[in-house]
Coordinates of N, CA, C and O in Angstrom, one line a residue:
X1 N 18.6 -15.6 -9.0 CA 18.5 -14.9 -8.2 C 16.7 -14.7 -7.9 O 16.5 -14.9 -6.8
X2 N 16.0 -14.6 -8.8 CA 14.4 -15.0 -8.5 C 14.1 -16.2 -7.6 O 13.7 -15.9 -7.0
X3 N 15.1 -17.4 -8.2 CA 14.5 -18.6 -7.1 C 14.8 -17.9 -5.7 O 14.3 -18.8 -5.2
X4 N 16.3 -17.9 -5.5 CA 16.9 -17.4 -3.7 C 15.8 -16.5 -3.6 O 15.3 -16.9 -2.4
X5 N 15.5 -15.5 -3.9 CA 14.4 -14.5 -3.4 C 13.1 -15.3 -3.1 O 12.4 -15.0 -1.8
X6 N 12.5 -16.0 -4.0 CA 11.4 -16.5 -4.3 C 11.2 -17.8 -2.5 O 10.4 -17.9 -1.9
X7 N 12.6 -18.6 -2.8 CA 12.5 -19.4 -1.6 C 12.5 -18.8 -0.1 O 11.6 -19.1 1.1
X8 N 13.3 -17.7 -0.1 CA 13.0 -16.8 1.2 C 12.2 -16.1 1.4 O 11.8 -16.0 2.6
X9 N 11.1 -16.3 0.8 CA 10.1 -15.1 0.8 C 8.8 -16.5 1.3 O 8.2 -16.2 2.3
X10 N 9.1 -17.4 0.4 CA 8.2 -18.6 1.4 C 8.6 -19.0 2.8 O 7.9 -19.2 3.7
X11 N 9.7 -19.1 3.1 CA 10.4 -19.4 4.3 C 10.1 -18.1 5.2 O 9.3 -18.9 6.4
X12 N 9.9 -17.3 4.6 CA 9.6 -16.1 5.5 C 7.8 -16.1 6.6 O 7.0 -16.0 7.1
X13 N 7.4 -16.4 5.1 CA 5.7 -17.1 5.3 C 5.4 -17.7 6.3 O 4.6 -17.5 7.2
X14 N 5.7 -19.0 6.2 CA 5.1 -19.7 6.8 C 4.0 -20.4 6.7 O 3.8 -20.9 7.9
X15 N 3.5 -20.1 5.8 CA 2.4 -20.4 5.5 C 2.1 -22.0 4.7 O 3.2 -22.2 3.9
X16 N 1.6 -22.8 5.5 CA 1.9 -24.1 5.0 C 1.3 -24.5 4.0 O 1.5 -25.5 3.3
X17 N 0.5 -24.1 3.4 CA -0.1 -24.0 1.8 C 1.0 -24.0 0.8 O 0.8 -24.0 -0.5
X18 N 2.1 -23.1 1.3 CA 3.0 -22.6 0.6 C 4.4 -23.6 -0.1 O 5.7 -23.9 0.0
X19 N 3.7 -25.2 1.0 CA 4.7 -25.5 0.8 C 5.0 -26.6 -0.2 O 4.4 -26.5 -1.1
X20 N 6.4 -27.6 -0.6 CA 6.5 -28.0 -1.9 C 7.2 -27.1 -2.4 O 7.9 -25.9 -2.1
X21 N 7.9 -27.5 -3.6 CA 8.6 -27.0 -4.2 C 8.0 -25.5 -5.4 O 6.8 -26.0 -5.4
X22 N 8.5 -24.5 -4.9 CA 7.9 -23.1 -5.3 C 6.9 -23.0 -4.8 O 5.8 -22.2 -5.9
X23 N 6.7 -23.1 -3.9 CA 5.0 -23.0 -3.1 C 3.8 -23.7 -3.7 O 2.9 -23.7 -3.5
X24 N 4.6 -25.0 -4.2 CA 3.3 -25.9 -5.1 C 3.1 -25.5 -6.0 O 1.5 -25.9 -6.1
X25 N 3.5 -24.5 -6.5 CA 2.3 -23.6 -7.6 C 3.0 -24.1 -8.9 O 4.1 -23.6 -9.4
X26 N 2.5 -25.0 -9.9 CA 2.8 -25.1 -11.4 C 3.0 -24.1 -12.1 O 4.3 -24.4 -13.0
X27 N 2.7 -23.3 -12.5 CA 3.3 -21.8 -13.0 C 4.4 -21.3 -12.7 O 5.7 -21.1 -13.4
X28 N 4.8 -21.2 -11.2 CA 6.3 -20.9 -11.1 C 7.2 -22.3 -11.4 O 8.2 -21.6 -11.6
X29 N 6.7 -23.3 -10.9 CA 7.7 -24.6 -11.1 C 8.0 -24.6 -12.6 O 9.3 -24.6 -12.9
X30 N 6.7 -24.2 -13.6 CA 7.2 -24.2 -15.1 C 8.3 -23.4 -15.3 O 9.0 -23.6 -16.2
X31 N 8.1 -22.0 -15.0 CA 9.1 -21.1 -15.4 C 10.6 -21.5 -14.6 O 11.1 -21.1 -15.6
X32 N 10.6 -21.9 -13.5 CA 11.7 -22.1 -13.0 C 12.5 -22.9 -13.5 O 13.9 -23.2 -14.1
X33 N 11.6 -24.5 -14.2 CA 12.4 -25.6 -14.6 C 12.6 -25.3 -16.5 O 13.5 -25.8 -16.9
X34 N 11.9 -24.6 -16.7 CA 11.3 -24.9 -18.3 C 12.0 -23.8 -19.1 O 12.2 -23.8 -20.1
X35 N 12.0 -22.6 -18.5 CA 12.7 -21.3 -19.0 C 13.8 -21.0 -17.7 O 14.3 -19.5 -17.4
X36 N 14.8 -21.7 -17.9 CA 16.1 -21.1 -17.2 C 16.0 -20.4 -15.5 O 17.3 -19.8 -15.4
X37 N 14.8 -21.4 -15.2 CA 15.0 -20.0 -14.1 C 14.4 -18.5 -14.1 O 14.8 -17.8 -13.3
X38 N 13.6 -18.5 -15.1 CA 13.8 -16.8 -15.4 C 12.2 -16.7 -15.0 O 11.0 -17.3 -16.0
X39 N 11.2 -16.1 -14.1 CA 9.8 -15.9 -13.6 C 9.9 -14.2 -13.7 O 10.3 -13.3 -13.3
X40 N 9.0 -14.2 -14.8 CA 8.4 -12.8 -14.8 C 8.1 -12.2 -13.8 O 7.2 -13.4 -13.1
X41 N 8.0 -10.8 -13.4 CA 7.9 -10.5 -12.1 C 6.2 -10.5 -12.4 O 5.3 -10.8 -11.4
X42 N 5.5 -10.0 -13.2 CA 3.9 -10.4 -13.6 C 3.4 -11.7 -13.0 O 2.3 -12.2 -12.3
X43 N 4.3 -12.8 -13.0 CA 4.2 -14.3 -12.8 C 3.8 -14.5 -11.4 O 3.4 -15.3 -10.5
X44 N 5.1 -14.0 -11.0 CA 5.3 -14.2 -9.9 C 4.4 -13.1 -8.4 O 4.3 -13.5 -7.9
X45 N 4.3 -11.6 -8.8 CA 3.4 -11.3 -8.2 C 1.9 -11.8 -7.9 O 1.5 -11.4 -7.1
X46 N 1.6 -12.6 -8.7 CA 0.1 -13.2 -8.8 C 0.4 -14.5 -7.9 O -0.6 -14.8 -7.0
X47 N 1.8 -14.6 -7.0 CA 1.6 -15.6 -5.9 C 2.3 -14.6 -5.1 O 1.7 -15.4 -3.3
X48 N 2.2 -13.6 -4.5 CA 3.1 -12.8 -3.5 C 1.8 -12.2 -2.5 O 1.2 -11.4 -3.6
X49 N 1.3 -12.3 -1.7 CA 1.0 -11.3 -0.7 C 0.9 -9.8 -1.0 O 3.0 -9.8 -1.4
X50 N 0.6 -8.8 -0.6 CA 1.0 -7.6 -0.6 C 2.3 -7.5 0.2 O 2.9 -6.9 -0.1
X51 N 2.1 -7.7 1.8 CA 3.2 -7.9 2.2 C 4.7 -8.2 1.7 O 5.3 -7.6 1.7
X52 N 4.3 -9.7 1.1 CA 5.9 -9.9 0.3 C 6.3 -9.5 -0.9 O 7.5 -9.0 -1.4
X53 N 5.1 -8.3 -1.0 CA 5.6 -7.9 -2.4 C 6.5 -6.7 -2.1 O 7.2 -6.2 -3.1
X54 N 6.2 -5.7 -1.1 CA 6.6 -4.8 -0.5 C 7.9 -5.4 -0.3 O 8.9 -4.8 -0.4
X55 N 8.1 -6.3 0.4 CA 9.7 -6.9 1.0 C 10.3 -7.1 -0.1 O 11.6 -6.0 -0.3
X56 N 9.8 -7.8 -1.3 CA 10.0 -8.2 -2.7 C 11.0 -6.5 -3.0 O 12.0 -6.5 -3.8
X57 N 10.0 -5.4 -2.6 CA 10.8 -4.4 -3.4 C 11.8 -3.6 -2.9 O 12.6 -3.2 -3.0
X58 N 11.4 -3.9 -1.4 CA 12.8 -3.1 0.0 C 14.0 -4.1 -0.6 O 14.9 -3.7 0.0
X59 N 14.0 -5.2 -1.0 CA 14.9 -6.2 -1.4 C 15.7 -5.6 -2.5 O 16.9 -6.5 -2.8
X60 N 15.0 -4.9 -3.7 CA 15.3 -4.7 -4.7 C 17.2 -3.9 -4.1 O 17.4 -3.1 -3.6
X61 N 17.3 -3.6 -5.8 CA 19.1 -2.9 -5.7 C 18.5 -1.2 -5.7 O 17.0 -0.9 -6.0
X62 N 19.2 -0.1 -5.3 CA 19.0 0.9 -5.5 C 18.4 1.4 -6.9 O 17.7 2.4 -6.9
X63 N 18.8 0.6 -7.9 CA 18.8 1.7 -9.0 C 17.3 0.8 -9.2 O 16.4 1.7 -10.0
X64 N 17.1 -0.2 -9.3 CA 15.5 -0.9 -9.3 C 14.4 0.1 -8.8 O 13.5 0.3 -8.7
X65 N 14.8 0.3 -7.1 CA 13.9 0.9 -6.4 C 13.7 2.1 -7.1 O 12.3 3.1 -7.1
X66 N 14.7 2.9 -7.3 CA 14.5 4.2 -7.6 C 13.8 4.7 -8.9 O 13.3 5.7 -8.8
X67 N 13.8 3.8 -10.5 CA 12.7 3.3 -11.5 C 11.6 3.4 -10.5 O 10.9 3.5 -11.5
X68 N 11.3 2.6 -9.7 CA 9.9 2.2 -9.0 C 9.2 3.5 -9.0 O 8.1 4.1 -8.8
X69 N 10.2 4.4 -8.3 CA 9.9 5.6 -7.5 C 9.2 6.5 -8.9 O 8.4 7.4 -8.5
X70 N 10.7 6.4 -9.9 CA 10.2 7.8 -11.0 C 8.8 7.0 -11.6 O 8.5 7.7 -11.8
X71 N 8.5 5.8 -11.3 CA 7.5 5.1 -12.4 C 6.7 6.4 -11.5 O 5.5 6.6 -11.9
X72 N 6.2 6.2 -10.3 CA 5.1 6.5 -9.5 C 5.1 8.2 -9.8 O 4.1 8.4 -9.9
X73 N 5.9 8.6 -9.6 CA 6.2 10.2 -10.0 C 5.7 10.2 -11.5 O 4.7 11.2 -11.5
X74 N 5.8 9.3 -12.4 CA 5.3 9.8 -13.4 C 4.1 9.8 -13.2 O 3.3 10.3 -14.4
X75 N 3.7 8.4 -13.0 CA 2.4 8.1 -12.4 C 1.5 9.2 -11.9 O 0.4 10.2 -12.8
X76 N 2.0 9.8 -11.3 CA 1.4 11.4 -10.5 C 1.4 12.8 -11.1 O 0.5 13.3 -11.8
X77 N 2.4 12.8 -12.6 CA 2.7 14.1 -12.9 C 1.7 13.9 -14.3 O 0.9 14.8 -14.6
X78 N 1.5 12.7 -14.6 CA 0.3 12.6 -15.7 C -0.9 12.3 -15.3 O -1.4 12.9 -16.3
X79 N -1.6 12.4 -14.4 CA -2.7 12.1 -14.0 C -3.0 13.7 -13.2 O -4.0 13.3 -12.8
X80 N -2.3 14.5 -12.9 CA -2.6 15.8 -11.8 C -2.0 16.7 -12.8 O -1.1 16.7 -13.6
X81 N -2.5 18.1 -12.2 CA -1.7 18.9 -12.8 C -0.7 19.8 -12.5 O -0.1 20.0 -12.9
X82 N 0.0 19.3 -11.3 CA 1.3 19.5 -10.9 C 2.1 18.1 -10.4 O 1.4 17.3 -10.2
X83 N 3.6 18.5 -10.9 CA 4.4 17.4 -10.6 C 4.8 16.9 -8.7 O 4.7 18.0 -7.9
X84 N 4.8 16.2 -8.4 CA 5.1 15.6 -7.3 C 6.2 14.3 -6.7 O 5.9 13.5 -7.5
X85 N 7.5 14.5 -6.7 CA 8.2 14.0 -6.3 C 8.3 12.8 -5.6 O 8.2 13.1 -4.5
X86 N 8.0 11.6 -6.2 CA 7.9 10.4 -4.7 C 9.3 9.9 -4.6 O 9.8 9.1 -5.9
X87 N 9.5 9.5 -3.8 CA 11.1 9.4 -3.8 C 11.1 7.8 -3.1 O 10.3 7.4 -2.6
X88 N 12.5 7.1 -2.9 CA 12.2 5.6 -2.7 C 12.3 5.6 -0.9 O 11.2 4.8 -0.4
X89 N 12.5 6.5 0.0 CA 12.0 6.7 1.1 C 10.8 6.7 1.4 O 10.0 6.4 2.5
X90 N 10.1 7.8 0.9 CA 8.5 8.1 0.5 C 7.7 6.8 0.2 O 6.9 6.5 1.0
X91 N 8.3 6.0 -0.7 CA 7.7 4.6 -0.8 C 7.9 3.8 0.2 O 6.6 3.1 0.6
X92 N 8.8 3.5 1.1 CA 9.4 2.5 2.0 C 7.8 3.4 2.9 O 7.4 2.2 3.7
X93 N 8.3 4.3 3.5 CA 7.0 4.4 4.5 C 6.0 4.8 4.1 O 5.2 3.5 4.9
X94 N 5.2 5.0 2.8 CA 3.9 4.4 2.5 C 3.3 3.1 2.6 O 2.7 2.4 3.0
X95 N 4.7 1.9 1.9 CA 4.4 0.7 1.6 C 4.0 0.2 3.1 O 3.1 -0.8 3.0
X96 N 5.0 0.2 4.6 CA 5.1 -0.7 5.2 C 3.8 -0.1 5.7 O 2.7 -0.6 6.6
X97 N 3.0 1.7 6.1 CA 1.6 1.7 6.5 C 0.8 0.9 5.5 O -0.3 0.5 6.8
X98 N 0.6 1.5 4.9 CA -0.6 0.3 3.8 C -0.7 -0.8 4.3 O -1.5 -1.8 4.2
X99 N 0.7 -1.8 4.2 CA 0.7 -3.2 4.5 C 0.2 -3.2 6.1 O -0.6 -4.1 6.4
X100 N 0.2 -2.4 7.1 CA 0.1 -2.6 8.6 C -1.8 -2.4 8.7 O -2.1 -3.3 8.9
X101 N -2.0 -1.6 7.5 CA -3.7 -1.1 7.7 C -4.1 -2.5 6.8 O -5.4 -2.5 7.1
X102 N -3.6 -2.8 5.7 CA -4.1 -3.9 5.0 C -4.3 -5.1 6.1 O -5.3 -5.6 5.9
X103 N -3.3 -5.5 7.0 CA -3.6 -6.5 7.6 C -4.5 -6.7 9.0 O -4.8 -6.9 8.6
X104 N -4.5 -5.0 9.4 CA -5.4 -4.9 10.3 C -7.3 -5.3 9.6 O -8.1 -5.7 10.1
X105 N -7.2 -4.9 8.5 CA -8.7 -4.8 7.7 C -8.7 -6.1 7.5 O -9.8 -6.6 7.7
X106 N -7.9 -6.9 6.8 CA -7.5 -8.5 6.6 C -8.2 -9.2 7.9 O -8.9 -10.7 7.3
X107 N -7.8 -9.0 9.3 CA -8.1 -9.8 9.8 C -9.1 -9.3 11.2 O -8.9 -9.8 12.1
X108 N -9.7 -8.3 10.3 CA -11.2 -7.9 10.9 C -10.5 -7.5 12.2 O -11.5 -6.9 13.0
X109 N -9.9 -6.7 12.8 CA -9.4 -5.7 13.3 C -9.5 -4.3 12.8 O -10.1 -3.8 12.0
X110 N -9.9 -3.6 14.5 CA -10.4 -2.0 14.2 C -9.6 -1.2 13.7 O -8.0 -1.0 13.8
X111 N -9.1 -0.4 12.2 CA -8.0 0.1 12.0 C -8.6 1.8 12.4 O -7.3 2.5 12.3
X112 N -9.9 2.1 12.1 CA -9.6 3.6 12.3 C -9.0 4.6 13.1 O -8.9 5.7 13.3
X113 N -8.7 3.9 14.3 CA -7.9 4.5 15.3 C -6.9 3.8 15.6 O -5.8 4.3 16.5
X114 N -6.1 2.8 14.8 CA -4.8 2.2 15.1 C -3.8 2.8 14.6 O -4.1 4.3 13.9
X115 N -2.7 2.9 15.0 CA -1.4 4.1 15.0 C -0.3 2.9 14.8 O -0.3 1.8 15.3
X116 N 0.1 3.1 13.3 CA 1.2 2.3 13.0 C 2.0 2.8 13.5 O 2.8 3.9 13.9
X117 N 3.5 1.9 14.2 CA 4.2 2.1 15.0 C 4.2 3.0 16.4 O 4.9 3.5 17.0
X118 N 2.8 3.0 16.5 CA 2.5 3.9 18.3 C 2.4 5.4 17.3 O 2.4 5.9 18.5
X119 N 3.2 5.7 16.1 CA 2.9 7.5 16.1 C 1.9 7.6 16.0 O 0.9 7.5 15.4
X120 N 1.8 9.3 16.8 CA 0.5 9.6 16.6 C 0.2 9.8 15.3 O -1.4 10.4 14.8
X121 N 1.1 10.8 14.5 CA 1.0 11.0 12.9 C 0.5 9.8 12.1 O 0.9 10.1 10.8
X122 N 1.1 8.7 12.8 CA 1.2 7.2 11.5 C -0.5 7.0 11.7 O -0.5 5.3 12.2
X123 N -1.6 7.3 11.2 CA -2.8 7.0 11.4 C -3.8 6.7 9.9 O -3.1 7.0 9.1
X124 N -4.8 6.2 10.0 CA -5.5 5.8 9.4 C -5.7 6.9 7.9 O -5.8 6.6 6.8
X125 N -5.8 8.5 8.5 CA -6.2 9.2 7.5 C -4.7 9.3 6.7 O -4.9 9.8 5.9
X126 N -3.7 8.8 7.4 CA -2.2 9.2 6.7 C -2.1 8.3 5.6 O -1.9 8.5 4.9
X127 N -2.7 7.1 5.9 CA -2.7 5.7 4.7 C -3.4 6.2 3.8 O -3.0 6.3 2.4
X128 N -4.9 6.9 4.0 CA -5.3 7.2 2.8 C -4.7 8.2 1.9 O -5.5 8.1 0.8
X129 N -4.3 9.1 2.8 CA -3.6 10.3 1.7 C -2.4 9.5 1.2 O -2.2 9.9 0.0
X130 N -1.8 8.5 1.5 CA -0.8 7.6 1.2 C -0.9 7.3 -0.4 O -0.6 7.3 -1.6
X131 N -2.3 7.0 -0.2 CA -2.9 6.2 -1.7 C -2.5 7.5 -2.7 O -2.9 7.3 -4.1
X132 N -3.1 8.3 -2.5 CA -2.8 9.6 -3.4 C -1.6 9.6 -4.0 O -1.5 10.5 -5.6
X133 N -0.5 9.0 -3.4 CA 0.8 9.2 -4.6 C 0.8 8.1 -5.1 O 1.8 7.8 -6.4
X134 N 0.1 7.0 -5.1 CA 0.1 5.8 -6.2 C -1.0 5.6 -7.0 O -1.0 4.7 -8.0
X135 N -2.6 6.7 -7.0 CA -3.3 6.1 -7.4 C -3.3 7.1 -8.6 O -2.9 8.5 -8.5
X136 N -4.2 6.9 -9.5 CA -4.3 7.9 -10.5 C -5.3 9.0 -9.9 O -5.9 8.9 -8.8
X137 N -5.4 10.6 -10.2 CA -5.9 11.5 -9.4 C -7.8 11.0 -9.5 O -8.4 11.1 -8.6
X138 N -8.0 10.5 -10.6 CA -9.8 10.1 -10.7 C -10.0 8.7 -9.8 O -11.1 8.9 -8.6
X139 N -9.0 7.9 -9.8 CA -9.3 6.7 -8.5 C -8.9 7.6 -7.2 O -9.8 7.1 -6.5
X140 N -8.2 8.4 -6.9 CA -8.2 8.7 -5.8 C -8.9 9.4 -5.2 O -9.4 9.5 -4.1
X141 N -9.7 10.3 -6.3 CA -11.0 11.3 -5.7 C -11.8 10.2 -5.7 O -12.8 10.9 -4.4
X142 N -12.4 9.3 -6.3 CA -13.3 8.2 -6.0 C -13.1 7.4 -4.4 O -14.2 7.5 -4.0
X143 N -11.9 7.3 -4.3 CA -11.6 6.5 -3.0 C -11.9 7.8 -1.8 O -12.5 7.1 -0.9
X144 N -11.3 8.9 -2.2 CA -11.5 10.2 -1.0 C -12.8 10.4 -1.0 O -13.3 10.5 0.5
X145 N -13.4 10.5 -2.2 CA -15.2 10.4 -1.6 C -15.7 9.8 -1.2 O -16.8 9.9 0.2
X146 N -15.5 8.2 -1.4 CA -16.0 7.1 -0.3 C -15.9 7.0 1.1 O -16.6 6.9 1.8
X147 N -14.5 7.3 1.0 CA -13.7 7.7 2.5 C -14.7 8.8 3.2 O -15.1 8.3 4.4
X148 N -15.0 9.9 2.9 CA -14.9 10.9 3.5 C -17.0 10.5 3.7 O -17.4 10.8 4.5
X149 N -17.4 9.9 2.6 CA -18.9 9.5 3.3 C -18.8 8.7 4.5 O -20.0 9.4 5.1
X150 N -18.5 7.7 4.5 CA -18.4 6.9 5.5 C -18.2 7.7 7.1 O -18.3 7.3 7.7
X151 N -17.1 8.5 6.7 CA -16.6 8.9 7.8 C -17.8 9.9 8.1 O -18.5 10.1 9.5
X152 N -18.8 11.1 7.1 CA -19.8 11.2 7.6 C -20.8 10.4 7.9 O -21.5 11.0 9.0
X153 N -21.0 9.6 7.6 CA -22.0 8.4 8.5 C -21.9 7.7 9.2 O -22.8 8.2 10.5
X154 N -20.6 7.7 9.6 CA -20.0 7.3 11.3 C -20.5 8.6 12.4 O -21.1 8.5 13.0
X155 N -20.1 9.7 11.5 CA -19.9 10.7 12.7 C -21.6 11.6 12.7 O -21.9 12.0 13.8
X156 N -22.5 11.2 11.4 CA -23.7 11.3 11.7 C -24.7 10.9 12.6 O -25.4 10.9 13.2
X157 N -24.1 9.1 12.7 CA -25.0 8.0 13.6 C -24.8 8.8 15.0 O -25.1 8.2 15.9
X158 N -23.6 9.3 15.4 CA -23.3 8.9 16.4 C -22.3 10.6 16.7 O -21.6 11.4 16.7
X159 N -23.2 11.6 17.1 CA -23.2 13.5 16.7 C -22.1 13.5 18.5 O -21.1 14.6 18.3
X160 N -22.5 13.1 19.0 CA -21.8 13.3 20.3 C -20.4 12.7 20.6 O -19.3 13.0 21.6
X161 N -20.1 11.4 19.4 CA -19.1 11.2 19.2 C -17.8 11.5 18.0 O -16.4 11.3 17.9
X162 N -18.5 13.0 17.7 CA -18.2 13.3 16.0 C -16.4 13.3 16.5 O -15.4 12.8 15.7
X163 N -16.4 14.3 17.4 CA -15.2 14.9 17.5 C -14.1 13.5 18.2 O -12.7 13.5 17.5
X164 N -14.5 13.3 18.6 CA -13.6 11.7 19.5 C -13.5 10.8 18.2 O -12.3 10.4 17.8
X165 N -14.1 10.4 17.1 CA -13.9 9.8 15.7 C -13.0 10.5 15.0 O -11.9 9.7 14.6
X166 N -13.1 11.7 14.5 CA -12.2 12.3 13.7 C -10.5 12.9 14.6 O -9.9 11.9 13.3
X167 N -10.5 12.6 15.6 CA -9.6 12.8 16.8 C -8.5 10.8 16.2 O -7.5 10.9 15.9
X168 N -9.2 10.1 16.5 CA -9.1 9.0 16.8 C -8.3 8.3 15.4 O -7.4 7.9 15.2
X169 N -8.7 9.0 14.3 CA -8.5 8.7 12.8 C -7.0 9.6 12.6 O -6.8 9.4 11.5
X170 N -7.2 11.0 13.2 CA -6.3 11.6 12.4 C -6.6 12.8 11.7 O -5.6 13.5 11.5
X171 N -7.6 13.1 12.1 CA -8.9 14.2 10.8 C -8.7 15.3 11.7 O -9.2 15.2 12.7
X172 N -8.5 16.6 11.5 CA -9.2 17.8 12.2 C -10.2 17.9 11.4 O -10.5 17.8 10.4
X173 N -10.8 19.0 12.2 CA -12.2 19.3 11.9 C -12.4 19.4 10.2 O -13.5 19.1 10.0
X174 N -12.1 20.5 9.7 CA -12.4 21.4 8.7 C -11.6 20.2 7.7 O -11.4 20.6 6.2
X175 N -10.4 19.2 7.7 CA -9.5 18.7 6.8 C -10.2 17.9 5.7 O -9.7 17.6 4.9
X176 N -11.4 17.5 5.9 CA -11.7 16.4 4.8 C -12.1 17.0 4.0 O -12.2 17.0 2.1
X177 N -13.0 18.4 3.7 CA -13.6 18.9 2.9 C -12.2 19.7 2.2 O -12.4 19.9 1.1
X178 N -11.4 20.5 3.1 CA -9.9 21.1 2.5 C -9.5 20.2 1.5 O -9.0 20.4 0.4
X179 N -8.9 19.1 2.1 CA -8.2 17.8 1.5 C -9.0 17.4 0.1 O -8.2 17.6 -1.3
X180 N -10.3 17.3 0.4 CA -11.1 17.0 -1.4 C -10.7 18.2 -2.4 O -10.5 18.2 -3.7
X181 N -10.9 19.8 -2.0 CA -10.5 20.8 -2.7 C -9.1 20.8 -3.3 O -8.8 21.2 -4.3
X182 N -8.0 20.6 -2.5 CA -6.6 20.6 -2.7 C -7.0 19.5 -4.1 O -6.0 19.7 -4.9
X183 N -7.2 18.2 -3.9 CA -7.3 17.4 -4.6 C -7.5 17.6 -6.0 O -6.7 17.6 -7.2
X184 N -9.1 18.4 -5.7 CA -9.6 18.4 -7.2 C -8.8 19.8 -8.2 O -8.1 19.5 -9.1
X185 N -8.0 20.7 -7.5 CA -7.1 21.2 -7.7 C -5.7 20.6 -8.5 O -4.8 21.7 -9.3
X186 N -5.2 19.9 -8.0 CA -4.3 19.2 -7.7 C -3.9 18.7 -9.3 O -5.0 18.3 -10.2

């Protein structure tokens, strides 16, 4: 199964550096040939892009996808004061949005005003919020603090454009401070 999935991922990728058996990766070839085609997930994940990893998650059986969602639900519960159920559907939405914004950043495109699928509510601020489901509380607090500081620097450098910047990002005026307080209490 891993062999078929890996080959399909490489086909869809189309990257010329992935030519050759098993994408030209000796460690993948070693697992496939010397371990009866058993490639540990941690070995496979070292070779996959973020988008390919998301696609790999999305082609798993419902039972595997549910186990992953429950794992994120457990992480959230372990590091926050209250539980939050993270469903397969929510993970699909989060992962797709994060792949979109990751690709914008990786290709030096403007992401602060980009809209995933052209929808008004699918903005960079939503993507930052999505990370709150995937990261532990301390890591998310640090990320959100840095994000808020960056927004504050940008809006203070261009005070006449403050509202336009916040609006383009999907942030309402008081929302940054309010969300930081909510995170601290969760």
